[in-house]
Short mmCIF file of C-alpha atoms in Angstrom, two decimals:
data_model
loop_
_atom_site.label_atom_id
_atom_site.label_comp_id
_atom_site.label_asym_id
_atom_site.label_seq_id
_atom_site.Cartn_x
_atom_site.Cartn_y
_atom_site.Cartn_z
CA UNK U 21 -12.56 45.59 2.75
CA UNK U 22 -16.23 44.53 2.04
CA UNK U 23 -17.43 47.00 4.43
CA UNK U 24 -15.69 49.82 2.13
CA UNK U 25 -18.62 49.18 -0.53
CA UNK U 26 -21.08 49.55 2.24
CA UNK U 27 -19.83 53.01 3.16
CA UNK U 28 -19.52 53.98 -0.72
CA UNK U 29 -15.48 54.80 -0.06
CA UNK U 30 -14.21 53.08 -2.77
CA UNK U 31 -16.22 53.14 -6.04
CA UNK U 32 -14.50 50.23 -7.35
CA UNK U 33 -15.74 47.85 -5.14
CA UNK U 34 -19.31 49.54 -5.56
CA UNK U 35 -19.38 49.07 -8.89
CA UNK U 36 -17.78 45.54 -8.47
CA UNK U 37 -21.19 44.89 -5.95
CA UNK U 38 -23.75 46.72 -8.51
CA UNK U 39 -22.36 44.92 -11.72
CA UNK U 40 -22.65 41.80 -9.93
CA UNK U 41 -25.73 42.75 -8.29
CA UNK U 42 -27.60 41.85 -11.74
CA UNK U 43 -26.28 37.95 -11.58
CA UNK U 44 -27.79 37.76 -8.47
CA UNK U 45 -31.04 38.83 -9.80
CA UNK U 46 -31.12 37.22 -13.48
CA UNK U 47 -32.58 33.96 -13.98
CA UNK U 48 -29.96 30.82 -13.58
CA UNK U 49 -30.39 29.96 -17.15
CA UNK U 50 -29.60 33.26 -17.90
CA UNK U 51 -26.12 33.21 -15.51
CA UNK U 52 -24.74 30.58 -17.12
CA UNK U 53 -24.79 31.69 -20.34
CA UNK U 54 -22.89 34.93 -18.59
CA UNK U 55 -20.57 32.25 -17.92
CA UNK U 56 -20.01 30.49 -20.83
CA UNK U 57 -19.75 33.68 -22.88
CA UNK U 58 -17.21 35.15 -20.60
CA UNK U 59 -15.12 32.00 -20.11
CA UNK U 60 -14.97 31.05 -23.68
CA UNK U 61 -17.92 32.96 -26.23
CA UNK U 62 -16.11 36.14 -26.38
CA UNK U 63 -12.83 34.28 -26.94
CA UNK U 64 -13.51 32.03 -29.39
CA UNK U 65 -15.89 34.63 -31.29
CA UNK U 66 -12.62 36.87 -31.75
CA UNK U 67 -10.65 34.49 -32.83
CA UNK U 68 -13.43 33.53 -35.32
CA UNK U 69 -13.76 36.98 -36.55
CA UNK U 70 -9.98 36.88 -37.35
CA UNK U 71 -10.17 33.60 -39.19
CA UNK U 72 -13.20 34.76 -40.95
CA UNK U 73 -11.22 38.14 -42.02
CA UNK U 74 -8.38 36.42 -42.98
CA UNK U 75 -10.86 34.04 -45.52
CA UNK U 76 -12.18 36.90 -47.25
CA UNK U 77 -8.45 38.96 -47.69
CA UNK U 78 -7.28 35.32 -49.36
CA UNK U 79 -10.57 35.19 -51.23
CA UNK U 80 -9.52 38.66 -52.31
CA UNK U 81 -6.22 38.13 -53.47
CA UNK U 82 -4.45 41.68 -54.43
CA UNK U 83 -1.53 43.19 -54.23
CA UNK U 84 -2.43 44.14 -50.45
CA UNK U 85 -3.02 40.76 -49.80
CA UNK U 86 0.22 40.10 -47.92
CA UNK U 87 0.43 43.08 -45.39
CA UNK U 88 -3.27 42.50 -44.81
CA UNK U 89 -2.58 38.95 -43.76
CA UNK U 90 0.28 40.18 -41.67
CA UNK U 91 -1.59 42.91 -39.88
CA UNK U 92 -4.08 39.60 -38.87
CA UNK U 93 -1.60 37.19 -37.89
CA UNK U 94 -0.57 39.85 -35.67
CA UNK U 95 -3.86 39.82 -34.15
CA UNK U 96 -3.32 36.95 -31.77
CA UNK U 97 0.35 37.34 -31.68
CA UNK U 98 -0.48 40.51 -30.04
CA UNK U 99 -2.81 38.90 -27.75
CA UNK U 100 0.11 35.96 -27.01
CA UNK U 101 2.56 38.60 -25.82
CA UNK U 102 0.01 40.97 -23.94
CA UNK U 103 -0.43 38.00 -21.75
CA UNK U 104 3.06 37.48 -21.55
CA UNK U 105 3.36 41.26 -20.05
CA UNK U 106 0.79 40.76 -17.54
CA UNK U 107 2.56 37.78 -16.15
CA UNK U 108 5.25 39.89 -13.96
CA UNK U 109 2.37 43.00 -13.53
CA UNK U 110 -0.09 40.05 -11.92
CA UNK U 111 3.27 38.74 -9.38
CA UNK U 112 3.86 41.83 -8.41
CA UNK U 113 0.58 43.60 -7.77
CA UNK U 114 -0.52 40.06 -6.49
CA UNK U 115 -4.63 41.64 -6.00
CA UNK U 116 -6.61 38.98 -4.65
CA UNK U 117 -9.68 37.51 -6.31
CA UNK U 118 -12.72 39.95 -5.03
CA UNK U 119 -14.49 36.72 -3.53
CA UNK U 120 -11.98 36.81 -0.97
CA UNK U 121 -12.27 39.67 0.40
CA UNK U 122 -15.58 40.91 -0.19
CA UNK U 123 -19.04 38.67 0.92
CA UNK U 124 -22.19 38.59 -0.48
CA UNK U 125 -20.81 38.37 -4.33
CA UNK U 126 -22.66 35.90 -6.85
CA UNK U 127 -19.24 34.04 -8.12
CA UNK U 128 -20.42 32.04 -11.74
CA UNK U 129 -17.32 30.20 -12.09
CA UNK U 130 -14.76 28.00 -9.71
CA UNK U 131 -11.50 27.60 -9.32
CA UNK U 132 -10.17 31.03 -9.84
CA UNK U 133 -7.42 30.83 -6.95
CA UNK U 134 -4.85 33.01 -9.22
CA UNK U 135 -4.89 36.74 -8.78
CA UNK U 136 -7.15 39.69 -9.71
CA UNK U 137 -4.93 42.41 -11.24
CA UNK U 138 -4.40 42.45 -14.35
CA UNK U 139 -7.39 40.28 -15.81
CA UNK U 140 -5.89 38.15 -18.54
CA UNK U 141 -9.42 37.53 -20.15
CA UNK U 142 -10.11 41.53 -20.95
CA UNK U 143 -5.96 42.08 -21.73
CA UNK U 144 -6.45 39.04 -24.08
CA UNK U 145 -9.81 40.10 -25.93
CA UNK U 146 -8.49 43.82 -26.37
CA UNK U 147 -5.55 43.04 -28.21
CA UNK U 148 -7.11 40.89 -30.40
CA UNK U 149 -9.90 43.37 -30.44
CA UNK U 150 -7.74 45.82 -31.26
CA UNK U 151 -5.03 43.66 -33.70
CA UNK U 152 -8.33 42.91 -35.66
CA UNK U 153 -9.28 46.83 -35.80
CA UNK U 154 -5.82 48.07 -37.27
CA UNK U 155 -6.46 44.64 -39.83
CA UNK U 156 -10.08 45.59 -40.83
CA UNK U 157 -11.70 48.59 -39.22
CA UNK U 158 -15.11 47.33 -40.25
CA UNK U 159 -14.55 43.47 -38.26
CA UNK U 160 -12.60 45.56 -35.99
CA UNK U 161 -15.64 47.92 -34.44
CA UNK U 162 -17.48 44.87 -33.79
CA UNK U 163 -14.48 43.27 -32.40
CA UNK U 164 -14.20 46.16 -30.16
CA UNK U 165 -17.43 45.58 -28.60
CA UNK U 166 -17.27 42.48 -28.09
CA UNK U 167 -13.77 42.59 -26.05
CA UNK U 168 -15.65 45.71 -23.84
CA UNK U 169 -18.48 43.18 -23.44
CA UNK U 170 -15.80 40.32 -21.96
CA UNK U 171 -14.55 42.85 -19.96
CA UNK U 172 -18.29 43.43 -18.44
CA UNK U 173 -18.96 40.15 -18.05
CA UNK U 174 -15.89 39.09 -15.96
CA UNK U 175 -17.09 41.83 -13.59
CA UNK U 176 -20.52 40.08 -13.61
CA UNK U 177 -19.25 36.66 -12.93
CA UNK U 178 -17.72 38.12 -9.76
CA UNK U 179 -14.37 36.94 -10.65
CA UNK U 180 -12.85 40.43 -11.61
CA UNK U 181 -12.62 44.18 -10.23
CA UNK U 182 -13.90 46.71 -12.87
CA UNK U 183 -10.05 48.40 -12.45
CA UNK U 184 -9.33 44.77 -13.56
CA UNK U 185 -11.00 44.86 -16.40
CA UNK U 186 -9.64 48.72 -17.36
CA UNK U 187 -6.03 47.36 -16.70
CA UNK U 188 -6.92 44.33 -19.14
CA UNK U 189 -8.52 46.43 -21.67
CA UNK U 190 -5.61 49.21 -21.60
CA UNK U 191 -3.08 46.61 -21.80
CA UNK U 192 -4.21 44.64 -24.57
CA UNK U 193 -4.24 48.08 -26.29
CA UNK U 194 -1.22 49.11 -25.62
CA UNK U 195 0.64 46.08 -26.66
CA UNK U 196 -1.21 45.85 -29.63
CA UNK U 197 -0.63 49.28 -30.92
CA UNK U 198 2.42 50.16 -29.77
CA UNK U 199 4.29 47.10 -31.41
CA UNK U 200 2.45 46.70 -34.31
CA UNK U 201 4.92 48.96 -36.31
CA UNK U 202 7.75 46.48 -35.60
CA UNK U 203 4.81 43.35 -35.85
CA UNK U 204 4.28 44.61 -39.27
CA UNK U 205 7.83 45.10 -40.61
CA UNK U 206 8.40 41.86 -39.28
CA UNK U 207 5.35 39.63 -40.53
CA UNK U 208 5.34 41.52 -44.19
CA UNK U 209 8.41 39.87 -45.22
CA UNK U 210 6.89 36.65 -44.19
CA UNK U 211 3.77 36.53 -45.74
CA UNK U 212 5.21 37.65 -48.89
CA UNK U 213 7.13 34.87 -48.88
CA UNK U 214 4.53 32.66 -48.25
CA UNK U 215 2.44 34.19 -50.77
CA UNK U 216 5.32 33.46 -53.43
CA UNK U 217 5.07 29.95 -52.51
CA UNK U 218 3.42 27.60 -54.61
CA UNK U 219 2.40 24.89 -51.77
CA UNK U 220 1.34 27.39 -49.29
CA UNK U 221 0.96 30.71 -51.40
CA UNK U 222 -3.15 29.92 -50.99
CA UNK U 223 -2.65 31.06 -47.48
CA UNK U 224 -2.21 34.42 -48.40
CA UNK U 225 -4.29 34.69 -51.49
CA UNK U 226 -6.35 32.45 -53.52
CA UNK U 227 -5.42 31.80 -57.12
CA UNK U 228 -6.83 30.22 -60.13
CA UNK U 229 -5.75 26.86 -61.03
CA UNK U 230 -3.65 27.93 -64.34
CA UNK U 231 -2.19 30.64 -62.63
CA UNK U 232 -0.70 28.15 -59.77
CA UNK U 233 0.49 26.20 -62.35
CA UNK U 234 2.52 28.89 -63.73
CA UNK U 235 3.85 30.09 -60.29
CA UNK U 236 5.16 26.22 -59.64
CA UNK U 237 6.55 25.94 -62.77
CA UNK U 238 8.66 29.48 -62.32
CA UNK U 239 9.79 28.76 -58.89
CA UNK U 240 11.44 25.02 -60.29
CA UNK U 241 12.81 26.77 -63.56
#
């Protein structure tokens, strides 16, 4: 297999050996950075995008206020069940990691004995990615970016094929666009609800203090 990159037969594992290429020759500093950013940065900055979305809809209040909140709740749902697809697609593809087939590769992180195909990180940070987009288009570009940019990086930590990455990213979409019709005629409901609550209407949308007081008082009359 390694000796397919060598003879430029198979452009995925050249590109696998010229994405990588640059961890060999950045600074060490600089690689683990990579690796922190693809392990966890990109991750945790989605998710922090969606939490900081969801503050300003509540802030907002409005009578959109509710579907707004459901189309971010989705967000990670979306991410929750993309994973749950890729379990069977990873079992039956079973790709192995391309450190064990191919030498030479600069591998940033240990431990990765599970398999290659479909890359859980990029499937994970493109739903959300994309749940955040159908939420908030202007959060949602730069969510977008950043999930392309995990996808990059798992290719430059060695641990991932770029057709990895592309089955990750198209995933992620997929689920999260497909099903967010039925997501969204399912969460609505919910969050309306909840915003009708007076103990945890504040999730959905912020009010002033007299105007929770009425709300309580209607829902024990």
């Amino acid at each position: 297999m390694a000796g397919l990159a060598d003879s430029g037969s198979n452009p995925d594992v050249d590109l696998l050996y010229d994405i990588n290429g640059l961890a060999k020759a950045a600074p060490p500093w600089f690689d683990h950075v990579m690796e922190f950013v693809g392990e966890y940065g990109v991750l945790f900055g989605l998710l922090a995008m969606v939490l900081w979305c969801w503050w300003g809809v509540r802030r907002r209040g409005g009578p959109d206020a509710a579907s707004s909140v459901a189309a971010l709740v989705w967000a990670p749902l979306a991410a929750g069940v993309a994973v749950l697809v890729n379990v069977p697609i990873r079992g039956f593809v079973e790709r192995p990691r391309p450190f064990n087939d191919h030498e030479g590769l600069e591998v940033l992180v240990d431990g990765k004995d599970d398999f290659s195909f479909v890359s859980d990180h990029a499937t994970l940070c493109m739903a959300l990615a994309v749940g955040l987009f159908l939420a908030n288009r202007r959060f949602g570009l730069v969510a977008l970016v950043l999930g392309l940019l995990g996808g990059f990086i798992r290719v430059y930590m060695g641990v991932h094929y770029p057709t990895d990455v592309v089955g990750g990213l198209a995933l992620g979409t997929a689920v999260a666009l497909l099903l967010s019709p039925l997501a969204m005629a399912l969460l609505t409901p919910l969050t309306r609800a909840v915003e009708r609550s007076p103990k945890a209407g504040w999730l959905v949308a912020a009010r002033p203090q007299g105007q929770r007081r009425r709300v309580a008082e209607r829902s024990r009359g």
